[in-house]
Amino acid sequence: MTRSNAYRTLIAAICLVLAAPAVAKMYKWTDNQGNTHYSQIPPEGRQAQEIAAPPKVRPQQAEEPAQDDTAQPEGEESAQKPELTPEQQAEREQLYRRNCEAAQKNLKLFQTARRVMENGELVVITEEDRVKRLESTREQLEKYCNP
């Protein structure tokens, strides 16, 4: 084999390896507890549904704001919020209620405690950190408890 043929073979092998993830299959299945799982390997002894892999998003696309077809003239903001279905509204209210309750608990915690559980460990927080956490918690209270 000549040197140029070896390089061509190497380049072809690299291309094949890089192209393999683009054609990878994805599977979805539910376990005995009702939990849904996703993987590239189907489970043994269980029926799995083949699904399309999610589209790849480049970082530039993720950071760009979505374009709105109903853009307002410059300097004017839309006073209308998007219409929600009753189910979506109920889900949103439930989420806000849970977030409000969590923020209220955090407020009590940060007003009195100097130690908190983080990642399963008891951590002593500094006064500066405690003040920052209180400020953040008050913002969450304003957002979720007074929508």
PDB file of C-alpha atoms in Angstrom:
ATOM      1  CA  MET A   1       0.000   0.000   0.000  1.00  0.00           C
ATOM      2  CA  THR A   2       1.413   3.360  -0.954  1.00  0.00           C
ATOM      3  CA  ARG A   3       1.545   6.298   1.378  1.00  0.00           C
ATOM      4  CA  SER A   4      -1.235   8.189  -0.455  1.00  0.00           C
ATOM      5  CA  ASN A   5      -3.534   5.159  -0.265  1.00  0.00           C
ATOM      6  CA  ALA A   6      -2.846   4.871   3.476  1.00  0.00           C
ATOM      7  CA  TYR A   7      -3.807   8.520   3.972  1.00  0.00           C
ATOM      8  CA  ARG A   8      -6.991   8.074   1.941  1.00  0.00           C
ATOM      9  CA  THR A   9      -7.919   5.018   3.983  1.00  0.00           C
ATOM     10  CA  LEU A  10      -7.222   6.893   7.225  1.00  0.00           C
ATOM     11  CA  ILE A  11      -9.314   9.878   6.125  1.00  0.00           C
ATOM     12  CA  ALA A  12     -12.184   7.609   5.064  1.00  0.00           C
ATOM     13  CA  ALA A  13     -12.094   5.821   8.440  1.00  0.00           C
ATOM     14  CA  ILE A  14     -12.142   9.131  10.314  1.00  0.00           C
ATOM     15  CA  CYS A  15     -15.112  10.319   8.243  1.00  0.00           C
ATOM     16  CA  LEU A  16     -17.019   7.122   9.011  1.00  0.00           C
ATOM     17  CA  VAL A  17     -16.353   7.454  12.739  1.00  0.00           C
ATOM     18  CA  LEU A  18     -17.456  11.092  12.764  1.00  0.00           C
ATOM     19  CA  ALA A  19     -20.602  10.319  10.751  1.00  0.00           C
ATOM     20  CA  ALA A  20     -21.743   7.465  13.023  1.00  0.00           C
ATOM     21  CA  PRO A  21     -23.394   9.659  15.692  1.00  0.00           C
ATOM     22  CA  ALA A  22     -25.438  11.399  12.996  1.00  0.00           C
ATOM     23  CA  VAL A  23     -27.285   8.167  12.231  1.00  0.00           C
ATOM     24  CA  ALA A  24     -27.568   6.893  15.807  1.00  0.00           C
ATOM     25  CA  LYS A  25     -30.989   5.518  16.698  1.00  0.00           C
ATOM     26  CA  MET A  26     -32.859   6.560  19.834  1.00  0.00           C
ATOM     27  CA  TYR A  27     -35.228   4.375  21.829  1.00  0.00           C
ATOM     28  CA  LYS A  28     -37.957   5.181  24.336  1.00  0.00           C
ATOM     29  CA  TRP A  29     -39.443   2.718  26.832  1.00  0.00           C
ATOM     30  CA  THR A  30     -41.246   2.595  30.161  1.00  0.00           C
ATOM     31  CA  ASP A  31     -39.982   0.532  33.110  1.00  0.00           C
ATOM     32  CA  ASN A  32     -42.078  -1.413  35.655  1.00  0.00           C
ATOM     33  CA  GLN A  33     -42.460   1.691  37.864  1.00  0.00           C
ATOM     34  CA  GLY A  34     -43.858   3.748  34.983  1.00  0.00           C
ATOM     35  CA  ASN A  35     -40.684   5.826  34.453  1.00  0.00           C
ATOM     36  CA  THR A  36     -39.887   6.734  30.847  1.00  0.00           C
ATOM     37  CA  HIS A  37     -36.331   6.136  29.647  1.00  0.00           C
ATOM     38  CA  TYR A  38     -34.451   7.226  26.522  1.00  0.00           C
ATOM     39  CA  SER A  39     -31.233   5.678  25.201  1.00  0.00           C
ATOM     40  CA  GLN A  40     -29.348   4.655  22.090  1.00  0.00           C
ATOM     41  CA  ILE A  41     -29.520   0.997  23.098  1.00  0.00           C
ATOM     42  CA  PRO A  42     -32.891  -0.767  23.287  1.00  0.00           C
ATOM     43  CA  PRO A  43     -33.529  -2.629  26.552  1.00  0.00           C
ATOM     44  CA  GLU A  44     -33.377  -6.405  26.527  1.00  0.00           C
ATOM     45  CA  GLY A  45     -36.648  -8.227  27.062  1.00  0.00           C
ATOM     46  CA  ARG A  46     -38.744  -5.064  26.849  1.00  0.00           C
ATOM     47  CA  GLN A  47     -40.564  -3.413  23.986  1.00  0.00           C
ATOM     48  CA  ALA A  48     -39.040  -0.079  22.977  1.00  0.00           C
ATOM     49  CA  GLN A  49     -40.254   2.542  20.533  1.00  0.00           C
ATOM     50  CA  GLU A  50     -37.700   3.879  18.056  1.00  0.00           C
ATOM     51  CA  ILE A  51     -37.807   7.672  17.992  1.00  0.00           C
ATOM     52  CA  ALA A  52     -36.038  10.386  16.061  1.00  0.00           C
ATOM     53  CA  ALA A  53     -33.020  11.880  17.789  1.00  0.00           C
ATOM     54  CA  PRO A  54     -33.488  15.486  18.933  1.00  0.00           C
ATOM     55  CA  PRO A  55     -32.121  18.109  16.537  1.00  0.00           C
ATOM     56  CA  LYS A  56     -28.661  19.402  17.273  1.00  0.00           C
ATOM     57  CA  VAL A  57     -28.545  23.072  18.242  1.00  0.00           C
ATOM     58  CA  ARG A  58     -25.466  25.134  17.690  1.00  0.00           C
ATOM     59  CA  PRO A  59     -24.582  27.483  20.572  1.00  0.00           C
ATOM     60  CA  GLN A  60     -25.167  30.529  18.351  1.00  0.00           C
ATOM     61  CA  GLN A  61     -28.722  29.391  17.639  1.00  0.00           C
ATOM     62  CA  ALA A  62     -29.481  28.852  21.311  1.00  0.00           C
ATOM     63  CA  GLU A  63     -28.360  32.363  22.245  1.00  0.00           C
ATOM     64  CA  GLU A  64     -30.262  34.177  19.506  1.00  0.00           C
ATOM     65  CA  PRO A  65     -33.714  35.409  20.490  1.00  0.00           C
ATOM     66  CA  ALA A  66     -36.597  33.920  18.564  1.00  0.00           C
ATOM     67  CA  GLN A  67     -37.999  36.120  15.824  1.00  0.00           C
ATOM     68  CA  ASP A  68     -41.618  37.121  16.346  1.00  0.00           C
ATOM     69  CA  ASP A  69     -43.759  37.535  13.236  1.00  0.00           C
ATOM     70  CA  THR A  70     -45.967  40.015  15.089  1.00  0.00           C
ATOM     71  CA  ALA A  71     -43.130  42.341  16.076  1.00  0.00           C
ATOM     72  CA  GLN A  72     -44.128  45.629  17.638  1.00  0.00           C
ATOM     73  CA  PRO A  73     -42.809  48.915  16.267  1.00  0.00           C
ATOM     74  CA  GLU A  74     -39.564  50.025  17.844  1.00  0.00           C
ATOM     75  CA  GLY A  75     -40.037  51.563  21.264  1.00  0.00           C
ATOM     76  CA  GLU A  76     -43.428  49.923  21.827  1.00  0.00           C
ATOM     77  CA  GLU A  77     -43.833  46.824  23.955  1.00  0.00           C
ATOM     78  CA  SER A  78     -46.700  44.416  23.742  1.00  0.00           C
ATOM     79  CA  ALA A  79     -49.089  44.822  26.643  1.00  0.00           C
ATOM     80  CA  GLN A  80     -50.761  41.515  25.852  1.00  0.00           C
ATOM     81  CA  LYS A  81     -49.507  38.203  27.221  1.00  0.00           C
ATOM     82  CA  PRO A  82     -49.885  35.084  25.094  1.00  0.00           C
ATOM     83  CA  GLU A  83     -53.204  33.336  25.627  1.00  0.00           C
ATOM     84  CA  LEU A  84     -52.944  30.172  27.727  1.00  0.00           C
ATOM     85  CA  THR A  85     -55.330  27.268  27.648  1.00  0.00           C
ATOM     86  CA  PRO A  86     -57.117  26.549  30.939  1.00  0.00           C
ATOM     87  CA  GLU A  87     -54.840  23.519  31.460  1.00  0.00           C
ATOM     88  CA  GLN A  88     -51.717  25.596  30.872  1.00  0.00           C
ATOM     89  CA  GLN A  89     -53.024  28.294  33.206  1.00  0.00           C
ATOM     90  CA  ALA A  90     -53.723  25.698  35.934  1.00  0.00           C
ATOM     91  CA  GLU A  91     -50.217  24.226  35.522  1.00  0.00           C
ATOM     92  CA  ARG A  92     -48.702  27.703  35.697  1.00  0.00           C
ATOM     93  CA  GLU A  93     -50.649  28.562  38.847  1.00  0.00           C
ATOM     94  CA  GLN A  94     -49.608  25.280  40.479  1.00  0.00           C
ATOM     95  CA  LEU A  95     -45.960  25.931  39.586  1.00  0.00           C
ATOM     96  CA  TYR A  96     -46.145  29.461  40.975  1.00  0.00           C
ATOM     97  CA  ARG A  97     -47.779  28.163  44.156  1.00  0.00           C
ATOM     98  CA  ARG A  98     -45.017  25.578  44.689  1.00  0.00           C
ATOM     99  CA  ASN A  99     -42.301  28.149  43.961  1.00  0.00           C
ATOM    100  CA  CYS A 100     -43.942  30.603  46.344  1.00  0.00           C
ATOM    101  CA  GLU A 101     -44.031  28.006  49.128  1.00  0.00           C
ATOM    102  CA  ALA A 102     -40.371  27.132  48.533  1.00  0.00           C
ATOM    103  CA  ALA A 103     -39.392  30.808  48.594  1.00  0.00           C
ATOM    104  CA  GLN A 104     -41.276  31.321  51.880  1.00  0.00           C
ATOM    105  CA  LYS A 105     -39.436  28.373  53.448  1.00  0.00           C
ATOM    106  CA  ASN A 106     -36.110  29.702  52.162  1.00  0.00           C
ATOM    107  CA  LEU A 107     -36.851  33.134  53.587  1.00  0.00           C
ATOM    108  CA  LYS A 108     -37.412  31.667  57.055  1.00  0.00           C
ATOM    109  CA  LEU A 109     -34.288  29.550  56.699  1.00  0.00           C
ATOM    110  CA  PHE A 110     -31.987  32.362  55.620  1.00  0.00           C
ATOM    111  CA  GLN A 111     -33.375  34.749  58.248  1.00  0.00           C
ATOM    112  CA  THR A 112     -32.420  32.387  61.068  1.00  0.00           C
ATOM    113  CA  ALA A 113     -29.939  29.722  59.950  1.00  0.00           C
ATOM    114  CA  ARG A 114     -26.234  30.104  59.350  1.00  0.00           C
ATOM    115  CA  ARG A 115     -25.862  26.514  58.131  1.00  0.00           C
ATOM    116  CA  VAL A 116     -27.662  24.969  55.187  1.00  0.00           C
ATOM    117  CA  MET A 117     -27.714  21.594  53.439  1.00  0.00           C
ATOM    118  CA  GLU A 118     -26.097  21.695  50.001  1.00  0.00           C
ATOM    119  CA  ASN A 119     -25.553  18.544  47.985  1.00  0.00           C
ATOM    120  CA  GLY A 120     -26.196  16.435  51.078  1.00  0.00           C
ATOM    121  CA  GLU A 121     -23.627  18.247  53.225  1.00  0.00           C
ATOM    122  CA  LEU A 122     -24.115  20.769  56.017  1.00  0.00           C
ATOM    123  CA  VAL A 123     -22.405  24.004  54.934  1.00  0.00           C
ATOM    124  CA  VAL A 124     -21.783  27.153  56.983  1.00  0.00           C
ATOM    125  CA  ILE A 125     -22.633  30.239  54.920  1.00  0.00           C
ATOM    126  CA  THR A 126     -20.989  33.613  55.353  1.00  0.00           C
ATOM    127  CA  GLU A 127     -22.989  36.679  56.284  1.00  0.00           C
ATOM    128  CA  GLU A 128     -22.407  38.108  52.800  1.00  0.00           C
ATOM    129  CA  ASP A 129     -23.694  34.907  51.172  1.00  0.00           C
ATOM    130  CA  ARG A 130     -26.687  34.843  53.525  1.00  0.00           C
ATOM    131  CA  VAL A 131     -27.598  38.425  52.560  1.00  0.00           C
ATOM    132  CA  LYS A 132     -27.317  37.574  48.840  1.00  0.00           C
ATOM    133  CA  ARG A 133     -29.530  34.532  49.326  1.00  0.00           C
ATOM    134  CA  LEU A 134     -32.089  36.590  51.239  1.00  0.00           C
ATOM    135  CA  GLU A 135     -32.145  39.153  48.434  1.00  0.00           C
ATOM    136  CA  SER A 136     -32.617  36.450  45.804  1.00  0.00           C
ATOM    137  CA  THR A 137     -35.348  34.825  47.895  1.00  0.00           C
ATOM    138  CA  ARG A 138     -37.211  38.125  48.221  1.00  0.00           C
ATOM    139  CA  GLU A 139     -37.097  38.506  44.422  1.00  0.00           C
ATOM    140  CA  GLN A 140     -38.555  35.013  44.073  1.00  0.00           C
ATOM    141  CA  LEU A 141     -41.283  35.891  46.597  1.00  0.00           C
ATOM    142  CA  GLU A 142     -42.173  38.971  44.582  1.00  0.00           C
ATOM    143  CA  LYS A 143     -42.267  37.006  41.328  1.00  0.00           C
ATOM    144  CA  TYR A 144     -44.110  33.871  42.473  1.00  0.00           C
ATOM    145  CA  CYS A 145     -46.262  35.044  45.380  1.00  0.00           C
ATOM    146  CA  ASN A 146     -47.458  38.311  43.800  1.00  0.00           C
ATOM    147  CA  PRO A 147     -47.839  37.575  40.069  1.00  0.00           C
TER     148      PRO A 147
END
